[in-house]
Amino acid sequence: MPSFSVLFLPDHKQAVIEDNETILHSIVALEIPLKASCGGKGTCNRCRVLLKEGQVRSVSTGKLTAEQQAQGYILACQSFPVSDLVVEIPAASRLSEHRVVVEDSTITEAEDSAGTGATGAAHAGADITPLYTTIDLTIPAPTLDETEDDLGRLCRAIRKETGIEQFNPHLDVLRTLPSVLRQADWQVTVALAEQAGGLLELADVQPGSGDKKHYGLAIDIGTTTVAAELIDLANGRVMAVKGTYNKQAVFGDDVISRIIYTTENQNGLQELQNAVVLTINNLIAELGKELAVEPEDIRTAVIAGNTTMNHLFLGIDPTYIRLEPYTPAVKNIPPLRAHRLGLQIHPQAWVHCIPGIASYVGGDITSGVLVTGMADQDPLTLFIDIGTNGEMVLGNKEWLISCACSAGPAFEGGGIRHGMRSMEGAIEHVTIAPESFDVQCQTVGDAAPIGICGSGLIEIISGLRQAGLIDRKGNFVAGLNTPRLRDAAEGPEFVLAWSGESGNMTDITIAETEIKTLIRSKAAVYAGIRSMLLMVGLAVADIERIIIAGGFGKYINIRDAINIGLLPDMPLDKYTYIGNSSVAGAKKVLLSKQAREQIEDIAAKISYLELSVGNIFMEEFVSAIFIPHTDPSLFPSV
Amino acid sequence: MPSFSVLFLPDHKQAVIEDNETILHSIVALEIPLKASCGGKGTCNRCRVLLKEGQVRSVSTGKLTAEQQAQGYILACQSFPVSDLVVEIPAASRLSEHRVVVEDSTITEAEDSAGTGATGAAHAGADITPLYTTIDLTIPAPTLDETEDDLGRLCRAIRKETGIEQFNPHLDVLRTLPSVLRQADWQVTVALAEQAGGLLELADVQPGSGDKKHYGLAIDIGTTTVAAELIDLANGRVMAVKGTYNKQAVFGDDVISRIIYTTENQNGLQELQNAVVLTINNLIAELGKELAVEPEDIRTAVIAGNTTMNHLFLGIDPTYIRLEPYTPAVKNIPPLRAHRLGLQIHPQAWVHCIPGIASYVGGDITSGVLVTGMADQDPLTLFIDIGTNGEMVLGNKEWLISCACSAGPAFEGGGIRHGMRSMEGAIEHVTIAPESFDVQCQTVGDAAPIGICGSGLIEIISGLRQAGLIDRKGNFVAGLNTPRLRDAAEGPEFVLAWSGESGNMTDITIAETEIKTLIRSKAAVYAGIRSMLLMVGLAVADIERIIIAGGFGKYINIRDAINIGLLPDMPLDKYTYIGNSSVAGAKKVLLSKQAREQIEDIAAKISYLELSVGNIFMEEFVSAIFIPHTDPSLFPSV
């Protein structure tokens, strides 16, 4: 098969590819972070690159404009080499680091003081019971009068200290146990790690008293971003937090594209697994470097991810998650050794995954519910995590119901031409003056605007409606006298920032079709909330508090979100924002035995409402494709 | 460092060795089975080889005679190359295959019909509950009305079939579970394997009904020999049995030499581990070849070995087994994966080791006690396993006491010039006519005699004493008129077979010093029995039955063993021989849940009497260094 050399600029990375391999495939292999929202199907237009030298065979030009094609743009996912190539990857086509919301400080401070368990570990603070814990022990030396073996003697000492009966010694511990005990003159530090079936592993025995530091990781694997906290297991302190985009993004923006990628590509599952493992390993390396922590000293990890992310992380076939009746392979994953998963921490470390509820309500949501405390409190609480999907849990200590609605990636910038994630230059706050239609934009980092992030999109729709620029259906009102409203090739659009003001010499606009997309997204979320309420025979007014989680939630203006009908019309003081509750819950589980018991109960207790079954959701959705709703009585304050 | 080429004949194997490496080291590396009873200390004279070409530097000539040295013999363990060499390894210095006693047929037939457990496995016979079991299942296909995952659905079906609550799925099972279930149209065969902490691992899921065969191994790791049984897990049938010598023999004949080898050689422990693993893997390969069984289809193994053998097999530091107060690292080893131990069966198979009692009473003895049934029966039973060590257990369902006496390797031919293991040409039965002193020898395989095995040694001493050739202390009686009694360089000796009759053109003799060695060995065994009885305030006459196990026991003449004072003077019908009870117990544990529970109880119940503590044993030993004993009332029938 003929193969050709391809040089990628400005990275100056080179690859040799066969004539049946796409340019995208080669870019992925070189780990150049390219956007490919649709997962290589030629529909999203994100992976466009500039052909500088050589010739390609493109099976499709997708949505590339004639102008772009004339400039030399090709779609990397649709193009195959027919000669040696030089390809430039423009900045606009690159995934770049963006703000990743980590734990909210209010949660960090509201440390669980409960959870003192039986381990009574000498090296862990009195109020924490971590998954990996160390104890100082002095063991009586053996005498001729007894036949106890070294292990038996050690276990007796641990039992005396902790009250725990059974231990499973690791072979590496047994192999050197006799010399360690004697060289240490019977004064040792013993490490206990929770493994499958609630069994405690005797994971390490070291001479002397344990002044050595051990760490744990709390990791949130999101479809878009991955966040990791490095935690000192002795005191539960978060040493550092890092977040980055999920390198799986080159295989598609949403879980469905990625599942399709695994089914349509022979090594697809392996590629997606490698991508997320690499993402996490890079975070671990950064955390380790910053704090001078050796990977070997990270002795356990807790993962909170949605169900698809868990499958992909573990290399488990995700095919049936997206096919009716939407059955995941596994919701409750047993602890696994780090080396089996390729995580670059101590190879024998146990990695625990937080149990999920259903194919589209995963461990990240269970984790969030744990953090809210709603599962053991009285008030009827609505917990919402809006990301690529909108996942919601409604209930209190008596019952909990959950659902997931395909909000689509619109609020994350997906399918919106000038949409982008929350990073420098993204318009995040907007006011539109009535009559003059003057626009005030506030951007992330106060930079010149280059696009619009989710919170900006909500404020734009709210602003356009309040200024009388759009009607209840999202159509631009005809006959208004402003140059900002104009007809473009793909229909009417509104200019938020002129090319002269923008950071990329382009008019930043929002099109009518995009407004419709956003209305459908917000309608899906609101219809999901209403469907759950109807299932349990309650009304919006019965909700006593609403807790919002996730990166998107951090920056949104609740008032505007109510105005457009995304969130229920409730007094603003009933709303709370709790940040990345997924990683916060993972941390709780890492540090508290009580939380570990609780999370199992929560996962078992939450029922799941499949919105695609029956007509309730569809009816609610149709009623919600208005601003704010077809039933104005639901939004009295608007 | 200078290095030289060495060619070994008749094997025609070649090695390059450095001038600080012994010839023995090189022979071991080439896996040529050389005798080295003392473990390379230059004292046993067994590793003598012929230097055919080249020159060596020998740091010792050990016990080589002047004649041997003149013939070109060197000790491989004491010689280093100073030029390229050609070395011949004579047959007499080679370890060779010999009779390995496996399970006795009486036990094979007395199959445990107890032990039906909760698993109710469709593929295992109704009366067996193996460590690895398969079940046929039909699983209801998922519907939109429920959110159960594939794993949950599978576990529910297993629970319904077996009543067992908790399972630990293997990652490999999870990875392909969705497609396996669907391709199989929800009709699958599930495999369950017992792992640590009594947890059941969900080890495999295959489409269809399970007509695939699965096997287990019962393995006895003896200091001298290793025996393995391949068992069909569906019906508990023993498919084949194989035994061979333990390849660790080149590192010393007894456990003490081997422990010393690990402490005195940097990679000693690794070498010993490799040697026994290779021994077992060769047996597995032979068994597999004979029966056309793939290694991957062997899904579990049970190991019964003495405490030192277990340490060496697992690569656990055995140093303190031989140092006061004789503390093993571990007596009760958790199940381990085959691949961690290098066993060439299914890599994920769990390997279970039978728990031991003390440093010198190991899992082989616990296994034997299980087989005897003495631990839940009334009669006061003495269980004796005489091998390199003499291990004994006394008791009944109320109590059990054990001890080990260093009988030394004499009965296995160790330290006896013409001593040998039980193989072709070994004198196993001897009669000596009074007055004429004519000797009748019967050999293994009726071949011309080339040495004497353990049973022969007992009959020789009994015969010499009965013929009036030796006195009660083992000294030859002076003034007897027979050419068979003569003075040699190392003292008086008796000729059993003249060079003309023998198979190796050598007079086969027994020396007075060797008789004394054998008397010390038998005295140690008898003193051990008496010490246990004294500890519990009982007399020899209180023993209701004696059960003899082990390879040595198979061929011995009990009457002669009583005559020389090795075994208690009891009616012969109180003696039973049960063959290799170590491997028989391993098989029981492999096949019966009840046996697995029982073996834990037995190991916990047996107390251990350390004979080196206090004076009881030493007094008994001194009293027993006579034929049959200083107290003739203990041997009324002699």
PDB file of N, CA, C and O in Angstrom, chain A residues 144 147 149-151 166 168 170 172 174-175 178 182 197 273 314-317 320 324 327-331 334 340 608, chain B residues 144 147 149-151 166 168 170 172 174-175 178 182 197 273 314-317 320 324 327-331 334 340 608:
ATOM      1  N   LEU A 144      10.137 -19.182  71.475  1.00  0.00           N
ATOM      2  CA  LEU A 144      10.024 -20.625  71.225  1.00  0.00           C
ATOM      3  C   LEU A 144       8.710 -21.189  71.748  1.00  0.00           C
ATOM      4  O   LEU A 144       8.314 -22.296  71.386  1.00  0.00           O
ATOM      5  N   THR A 147       3.936 -20.769  68.091  1.00  0.00           N
ATOM      6  CA  THR A 147       4.231 -21.150  66.714  1.00  0.00           C
ATOM      7  C   THR A 147       3.654 -20.147  65.719  1.00  0.00           C
ATOM      8  O   THR A 147       3.576 -20.423  64.539  1.00  0.00           O
ATOM      9  N   ASP A 149       3.229 -17.485  63.030  1.00  0.00           N
ATOM     10  CA  ASP A 149       4.098 -17.031  61.956  1.00  0.00           C
ATOM     11  C   ASP A 149       4.194 -15.497  61.965  1.00  0.00           C
ATOM     12  O   ASP A 149       3.455 -14.827  62.697  1.00  0.00           O
ATOM     13  N   ASP A 150       5.101 -14.971  61.160  1.00  0.00           N
ATOM     14  CA  ASP A 150       5.282 -13.514  61.121  1.00  0.00           C
ATOM     15  C   ASP A 150       3.983 -12.813  60.747  1.00  0.00           C
ATOM     16  O   ASP A 150       3.611 -11.798  61.334  1.00  0.00           O
ATOM     17  N   LEU A 151       3.311 -13.356  59.745  1.00  0.00           N
ATOM     18  CA  LEU A 151       2.070 -12.733  59.285  1.00  0.00           C
ATOM     19  C   LEU A 151       1.018 -12.752  60.386  1.00  0.00           C
ATOM     20  O   LEU A 151       0.334 -11.751  60.624  1.00  0.00           O
ATOM     21  N   GLN A 166     -10.077  -9.559  59.412  1.00  0.00           N
ATOM     22  CA  GLN A 166      -9.492 -10.274  58.284  1.00  0.00           C
ATOM     23  C   GLN A 166      -8.652  -9.369  57.385  1.00  0.00           C
ATOM     24  O   GLN A 166      -9.039  -8.246  57.076  1.00  0.00           O
ATOM     25  N   ASN A 168      -5.928  -9.462  53.797  1.00  0.00           N
ATOM     26  CA  ASN A 168      -5.447 -10.216  52.650  1.00  0.00           C
ATOM     27  C   ASN A 168      -4.059  -9.691  52.301  1.00  0.00           C
ATOM     28  O   ASN A 168      -3.920  -8.638  51.688  1.00  0.00           O
ATOM     29  N   HIS A 170      -0.619  -8.881  50.526  1.00  0.00           N
ATOM     30  CA  HIS A 170      -0.094  -8.870  49.160  1.00  0.00           C
ATOM     31  C   HIS A 170       1.176  -9.736  49.117  1.00  0.00           C
ATOM     32  O   HIS A 170       1.965  -9.730  50.049  1.00  0.00           O
ATOM     33  N   ASP A 172       3.906  -9.376  47.563  1.00  0.00           N
ATOM     34  CA  ASP A 172       5.147  -8.608  47.723  1.00  0.00           C
ATOM     35  C   ASP A 172       5.461  -8.342  49.191  1.00  0.00           C
ATOM     36  O   ASP A 172       6.625  -8.268  49.591  1.00  0.00           O
ATOM     37  N   LEU A 174       4.524 -10.395  51.707  1.00  0.00           N
ATOM     38  CA  LEU A 174       4.942 -11.678  52.292  1.00  0.00           C
ATOM     39  C   LEU A 174       6.401 -11.978  51.961  1.00  0.00           C
ATOM     40  O   LEU A 174       7.147 -12.489  52.792  1.00  0.00           O
ATOM     41  N   ARG A 175       6.794 -11.655  50.721  1.00  0.00           N
ATOM     42  CA  ARG A 175       8.125 -12.061  50.258  1.00  0.00           C
ATOM     43  C   ARG A 175       9.241 -11.497  51.117  1.00  0.00           C
ATOM     44  O   ARG A 175      10.258 -12.137  51.319  1.00  0.00           O
ATOM     45  N   PRO A 178       9.749 -11.241  56.630  1.00  0.00           N
ATOM     46  CA  PRO A 178      10.643 -11.633  57.729  1.00  0.00           C
ATOM     47  C   PRO A 178      11.796 -10.656  57.927  1.00  0.00           C
ATOM     48  O   PRO A 178      12.083 -10.255  59.057  1.00  0.00           O
ATOM     49  N   ARG A 182      12.441  -7.908  61.155  1.00  0.00           N
ATOM     50  CA  ARG A 182      13.617  -8.040  62.013  1.00  0.00           C
ATOM     51  C   ARG A 182      14.569  -6.849  61.873  1.00  0.00           C
ATOM     52  O   ARG A 182      15.129  -6.381  62.849  1.00  0.00           O
ATOM     53  N   GLY A 197     -14.978  -6.514  47.664  1.00  0.00           N
ATOM     54  CA  GLY A 197     -15.705  -7.282  48.665  1.00  0.00           C
ATOM     55  C   GLY A 197     -15.506  -6.752  50.070  1.00  0.00           C
ATOM     56  O   GLY A 197     -15.721  -7.465  51.054  1.00  0.00           O
ATOM     57  N   GLN A 273      -9.771   4.575  25.167  1.00  0.00           N
ATOM     58  CA  GLN A 273      -9.230   4.284  26.496  1.00  0.00           C
ATOM     59  C   GLN A 273      -7.861   4.948  26.663  1.00  0.00           C
ATOM     60  O   GLN A 273      -7.603   5.628  27.653  1.00  0.00           O
ATOM     61  N   LEU A 314     -12.259   2.033  31.289  1.00  0.00           N
ATOM     62  CA  LEU A 314     -11.901   0.662  31.639  1.00  0.00           C
ATOM     63  C   LEU A 314     -11.779  -0.254  30.422  1.00  0.00           C
ATOM     64  O   LEU A 314     -11.434  -1.417  30.552  1.00  0.00           O
ATOM     65  N   GLY A 315     -12.087   0.296  29.240  1.00  0.00           N
ATOM     66  CA  GLY A 315     -12.017  -0.545  28.040  1.00  0.00           C
ATOM     67  C   GLY A 315     -13.157  -1.536  27.944  1.00  0.00           C
ATOM     68  O   GLY A 315     -13.011  -2.627  27.395  1.00  0.00           O
ATOM     69  N   ILE A 316     -14.312  -1.175  28.502  1.00  0.00           N
ATOM     70  CA  ILE A 316     -15.484  -2.051  28.473  1.00  0.00           C
ATOM     71  C   ILE A 316     -16.371  -1.644  27.300  1.00  0.00           C
ATOM     72  O   ILE A 316     -16.669  -0.458  27.116  1.00  0.00           O
ATOM     73  N   ASP A 317     -16.813  -2.618  26.530  1.00  0.00           N
ATOM     74  CA  ASP A 317     -17.665  -2.404  25.353  1.00  0.00           C
ATOM     75  C   ASP A 317     -18.875  -1.512  25.698  1.00  0.00           C
ATOM     76  O   ASP A 317     -19.752  -1.914  26.456  1.00  0.00           O
ATOM     77  N   TYR A 320     -23.974  -0.944  23.796  1.00  0.00           N
ATOM     78  CA  TYR A 320     -25.417  -1.023  24.083  1.00  0.00           C
ATOM     79  C   TYR A 320     -25.929   0.119  24.948  1.00  0.00           C
ATOM     80  O   TYR A 320     -27.107   0.199  25.235  1.00  0.00           O
ATOM     81  N   GLU A 324     -31.364   1.064  22.149  1.00  0.00           N
ATOM     82  CA  GLU A 324     -32.495   0.691  22.975  1.00  0.00           C
ATOM     83  C   GLU A 324     -32.357  -0.773  23.372  1.00  0.00           C
ATOM     84  O   GLU A 324     -32.011  -1.590  22.523  1.00  0.00           O
ATOM     85  N   THR A 327     -28.773  -0.347  27.734  1.00  0.00           N
ATOM     86  CA  THR A 327     -28.273  -1.127  28.873  1.00  0.00           C
ATOM     87  C   THR A 327     -26.757  -1.013  28.980  1.00  0.00           C
ATOM     88  O   THR A 327     -26.039  -1.409  28.064  1.00  0.00           O
ATOM     89  N   PRO A 328     -26.251  -0.492  30.100  1.00  0.00           N
ATOM     90  CA  PRO A 328     -24.800  -0.459  30.256  1.00  0.00           C
ATOM     91  C   PRO A 328     -24.274  -1.856  30.609  1.00  0.00           C
ATOM     92  O   PRO A 328     -25.035  -2.705  31.085  1.00  0.00           O
ATOM     93  N   ALA A 329     -22.994  -2.088  30.361  1.00  0.00           N
ATOM     94  CA  ALA A 329     -22.395  -3.379  30.764  1.00  0.00           C
ATOM     95  C   ALA A 329     -22.358  -3.464  32.277  1.00  0.00           C
ATOM     96  O   ALA A 329     -22.686  -4.487  32.854  1.00  0.00           O
ATOM     97  N   VAL A 330     -21.958  -2.373  32.905  1.00  0.00           N
ATOM     98  CA  VAL A 330     -21.775  -2.419  34.346  1.00  0.00           C
ATOM     99  C   VAL A 330     -21.942  -1.023  34.944  1.00  0.00           C
ATOM    100  O   VAL A 330     -21.464  -0.042  34.388  1.00  0.00           O
ATOM    101  N   LYS A 331     -22.664  -0.973  36.044  1.00  0.00           N
ATOM    102  CA  LYS A 331     -22.851   0.309  36.736  1.00  0.00           C
ATOM    103  C   LYS A 331     -21.973   0.381  37.979  1.00  0.00           C
ATOM    104  O   LYS A 331     -21.534   1.445  38.377  1.00  0.00           O
ATOM    105  N   PRO A 334     -16.027  -3.142  40.330  1.00  0.00           N
ATOM    106  CA  PRO A 334     -15.202  -3.478  41.499  1.00  0.00           C
ATOM    107  C   PRO A 334     -13.870  -2.723  41.432  1.00  0.00           C
ATOM    108  O   PRO A 334     -13.460  -2.305  40.356  1.00  0.00           O
ATOM    109  N   ARG A 340      -3.426  -2.338  35.824  1.00  0.00           N
ATOM    110  CA  ARG A 340      -4.316  -2.966  34.834  1.00  0.00           C
ATOM    111  C   ARG A 340      -4.960  -1.909  33.945  1.00  0.00           C
ATOM    112  O   ARG A 340      -5.412  -2.188  32.854  1.00  0.00           O
ATOM    113  N   TYR A 608     -34.597   5.584  38.067  1.00  0.00           N
ATOM    114  CA  TYR A 608     -34.244   6.246  36.825  1.00  0.00           C
ATOM    115  C   TYR A 608     -35.468   6.324  35.927  1.00  0.00           C
ATOM    116  O   TYR A 608     -36.182   5.346  35.745  1.00  0.00           O
TER     117      TYR A 608
ATOM    118  N   LEU B 144     -36.973  -1.738  28.319  1.00  0.00           N
ATOM    119  CA  LEU B 144     -36.932  -0.307  28.644  1.00  0.00           C
ATOM    120  C   LEU B 144     -37.485  -0.023  30.042  1.00  0.00           C
ATOM    121  O   LEU B 144     -37.288   1.054  30.592  1.00  0.00           O
ATOM    122  N   THR B 147     -33.614  -0.599  34.636  1.00  0.00           N
ATOM    123  CA  THR B 147     -32.318   0.023  34.383  1.00  0.00           C
ATOM    124  C   THR B 147     -31.172  -0.890  34.784  1.00  0.00           C
ATOM    125  O   THR B 147     -30.049  -0.445  34.898  1.00  0.00           O
ATOM    126  N   ASP B 149     -28.093  -3.170  34.732  1.00  0.00           N
ATOM    127  CA  ASP B 149     -27.000  -3.321  33.783  1.00  0.00           C
ATOM    128  C   ASP B 149     -26.792  -4.804  33.461  1.00  0.00           C
ATOM    129  O   ASP B 149     -27.373  -5.672  34.105  1.00  0.00           O
ATOM    130  N   ASP B 150     -25.959  -5.076  32.467  1.00  0.00           N
ATOM    131  CA  ASP B 150     -25.710  -6.467  32.070  1.00  0.00           C
ATOM    132  C   ASP B 150     -25.181  -7.276  33.241  1.00  0.00           C
ATOM    133  O   ASP B 150     -25.590  -8.413  33.468  1.00  0.00           O
ATOM    134  N   LEU B 151     -24.236  -6.693  33.965  1.00  0.00           N
ATOM    135  CA  LEU B 151     -23.647  -7.418  35.086  1.00  0.00           C
ATOM    136  C   LEU B 151     -24.688  -7.731  36.149  1.00  0.00           C
ATOM    137  O   LEU B 151     -24.750  -8.845  36.676  1.00  0.00           O
ATOM    138  N   GLN B 166     -22.807 -12.371  46.628  1.00  0.00           N
ATOM    139  CA  GLN B 166     -21.813 -11.413  46.141  1.00  0.00           C
ATOM    140  C   GLN B 166     -20.833 -12.028  45.153  1.00  0.00           C
ATOM    141  O   GLN B 166     -20.347 -13.147  45.357  1.00  0.00           O
ATOM    142  N   ASN B 168     -17.401 -11.000  42.405  1.00  0.00           N
ATOM    143  CA  ASN B 168     -16.401 -10.017  42.020  1.00  0.00           C
ATOM    144  C   ASN B 168     -16.031 -10.261  40.561  1.00  0.00           C
ATOM    145  O   ASN B 168     -15.285 -11.172  40.252  1.00  0.00           O
ATOM    146  N   HIS B 170     -14.294 -10.256  37.006  1.00  0.00           N
ATOM    147  CA  HIS B 170     -12.961  -9.982  36.467  1.00  0.00           C
ATOM    148  C   HIS B 170     -13.094  -8.937  35.357  1.00  0.00           C
ATOM    149  O   HIS B 170     -14.052  -8.982  34.585  1.00  0.00           O
ATOM    150  N   ASP B 172     -11.619  -8.646  32.571  1.00  0.00           N
ATOM    151  CA  ASP B 172     -11.704  -9.241  31.226  1.00  0.00           C
ATOM    152  C   ASP B 172     -13.132  -9.674  30.900  1.00  0.00           C
ATOM    153  O   ASP B 172     -13.544  -9.641  29.739  1.00  0.00           O
ATOM    154  N   LEU B 174     -15.895  -8.200  32.178  1.00  0.00           N
ATOM    155  CA  LEU B 174     -16.664  -6.971  31.969  1.00  0.00           C
ATOM    156  C   LEU B 174     -16.450  -6.414  30.568  1.00  0.00           C
ATOM    157  O   LEU B 174     -17.370  -5.922  29.928  1.00  0.00           O
ATOM    158  N   ARG B 175     -15.190  -6.479  30.111  1.00  0.00           N
ATOM    159  CA  ARG B 175     -14.841  -5.821  28.851  1.00  0.00           C
ATOM    160  C   ARG B 175     -15.665  -6.339  27.677  1.00  0.00           C
ATOM    161  O   ARG B 175     -15.997  -5.577  26.774  1.00  0.00           O
ATOM    162  N   PRO B 178     -21.107  -7.328  27.225  1.00  0.00           N
ATOM    163  CA  PRO B 178     -22.279  -6.982  26.416  1.00  0.00           C
ATOM    164  C   PRO B 178     -22.379  -7.804  25.135  1.00  0.00           C
ATOM    165  O   PRO B 178     -23.441  -8.333  24.809  1.00  0.00           O
ATOM    166  N   ARG B 182     -25.187 -10.897  24.132  1.00  0.00           N
ATOM    167  CA  ARG B 182     -26.093 -10.708  23.008  1.00  0.00           C
ATOM    168  C   ARG B 182     -25.819 -11.702  21.885  1.00  0.00           C
ATOM    169  O   ARG B 182     -26.744 -12.226  21.271  1.00  0.00           O
ATOM    170  N   GLY B 197     -10.544 -14.268  50.796  1.00  0.00           N
ATOM    171  CA  GLY B 197     -11.617 -13.783  51.648  1.00  0.00           C
ATOM    172  C   GLY B 197     -12.939 -14.483  51.386  1.00  0.00           C
ATOM    173  O   GLY B 197     -13.999 -13.970  51.730  1.00  0.00           O
ATOM    174  N   GLN B 273      13.109 -20.896  43.589  1.00  0.00           N
ATOM    175  CA  GLN B 273      11.730 -20.731  43.122  1.00  0.00           C
ATOM    176  C   GLN B 273      11.608 -21.200  41.671  1.00  0.00           C
ATOM    177  O   GLN B 273      10.722 -21.988  41.327  1.00  0.00           O
ATOM    178  N   LEU B 314       6.786 -19.711  46.530  1.00  0.00           N
ATOM    179  CA  LEU B 314       6.217 -18.370  46.387  1.00  0.00           C
ATOM    180  C   LEU B 314       7.281 -17.271  46.378  1.00  0.00           C
ATOM    181  O   LEU B 314       6.959 -16.094  46.216  1.00  0.00           O
ATOM    182  N   GLY B 315       8.536 -17.661  46.592  1.00  0.00           N
ATOM    183  CA  GLY B 315       9.596 -16.657  46.639  1.00  0.00           C
ATOM    184  C   GLY B 315       9.580 -15.834  47.916  1.00  0.00           C
ATOM    185  O   GLY B 315       9.963 -14.663  47.928  1.00  0.00           O
ATOM    186  N   ILE B 316       9.138 -16.460  49.006  1.00  0.00           N
ATOM    187  CA  ILE B 316       9.083 -15.770  50.295  1.00  0.00           C
ATOM    188  C   ILE B 316      10.339 -16.115  51.101  1.00  0.00           C
ATOM    189  O   ILE B 316      10.708 -17.290  51.203  1.00  0.00           O
ATOM    190  N   ASP B 317      10.964 -15.100  51.652  1.00  0.00           N
ATOM    191  CA  ASP B 317      12.187 -15.260  52.432  1.00  0.00           C
ATOM    192  C   ASP B 317      12.024 -16.361  53.504  1.00  0.00           C
ATOM    193  O   ASP B 317      11.255 -16.210  54.443  1.00  0.00           O
ATOM    194  N   TYR B 320      14.185 -17.378  58.423  1.00  0.00           N
ATOM    195  CA  TYR B 320      13.957 -17.548  59.861  1.00  0.00           C
ATOM    196  C   TYR B 320      13.284 -18.870  60.220  1.00  0.00           C
ATOM    197  O   TYR B 320      13.069 -19.169  61.387  1.00  0.00           O
ATOM    198  N   GLU B 324      16.424 -20.165  65.401  1.00  0.00           N
ATOM    199  CA  GLU B 324      15.592 -20.080  66.585  1.00  0.00           C
ATOM    200  C   GLU B 324      14.976 -18.698  66.662  1.00  0.00           C
ATOM    201  O   GLU B 324      15.663 -17.735  66.388  1.00  0.00           O
ATOM    202  N   THR B 327      10.589 -19.269  63.128  1.00  0.00           N
ATOM    203  CA  THR B 327       9.332 -18.602  62.780  1.00  0.00           C
ATOM    204  C   THR B 327       9.172 -18.512  61.259  1.00  0.00           C
ATOM    205  O   THR B 327       9.986 -17.874  60.598  1.00  0.00           O
ATOM    206  N   PRO B 328       8.137 -19.115  60.703  1.00  0.00           N
ATOM    207  CA  PRO B 328       7.914 -18.957  59.263  1.00  0.00           C
ATOM    208  C   PRO B 328       7.352 -17.569  58.967  1.00  0.00           C
ATOM    209  O   PRO B 328       6.782 -16.924  59.853  1.00  0.00           O
ATOM    210  N   ALA B 329       7.505 -17.114  57.732  1.00  0.00           N
ATOM    211  CA  ALA B 329       6.896 -15.829  57.353  1.00  0.00           C
ATOM    212  C   ALA B 329       5.389 -15.970  57.367  1.00  0.00           C
ATOM    213  O   ALA B 329       4.669 -15.105  57.846  1.00  0.00           O
ATOM    214  N   VAL B 330       4.910 -17.088  56.802  1.00  0.00           N
ATOM    215  CA  VAL B 330       3.469 -17.233  56.653  1.00  0.00           C
ATOM    216  C   VAL B 330       3.103 -18.714  56.626  1.00  0.00           C
ATOM    217  O   VAL B 330       3.786 -19.522  56.001  1.00  0.00           O
ATOM    218  N   LYS B 331       2.050 -19.038  57.351  1.00  0.00           N
ATOM    219  CA  LYS B 331       1.560 -20.418  57.352  1.00  0.00           C
ATOM    220  C   LYS B 331       0.317 -20.545  56.486  1.00  0.00           C
ATOM    221  O   LYS B 331       0.056 -21.567  55.895  1.00  0.00           O
ATOM    222  N   PRO B 334      -2.766 -16.587  51.206  1.00  0.00           N
ATOM    223  CA  PRO B 334      -4.001 -16.311  50.452  1.00  0.00           C
ATOM    224  C   PRO B 334      -3.878 -16.847  49.024  1.00  0.00           C
ATOM    225  O   PRO B 334      -2.771 -17.024  48.534  1.00  0.00           O
ATOM    226  N   ARG B 340       1.303 -14.828  38.549  1.00  0.00           N
ATOM    227  CA  ARG B 340       2.226 -14.204  39.505  1.00  0.00           C
ATOM    228  C   ARG B 340       3.280 -15.201  39.970  1.00  0.00           C
ATOM    229  O   ARG B 340       4.336 -14.830  40.457  1.00  0.00           O
ATOM    230  N   TYR B 608       1.443 -27.456  68.188  1.00  0.00           N
ATOM    231  CA  TYR B 608       2.770 -27.871  67.730  1.00  0.00           C
ATOM    232  C   TYR B 608       3.705 -27.987  68.919  1.00  0.00           C
ATOM    233  O   TYR B 608       3.770 -27.097  69.766  1.00  0.00           O
TER     234      TYR B 608
END
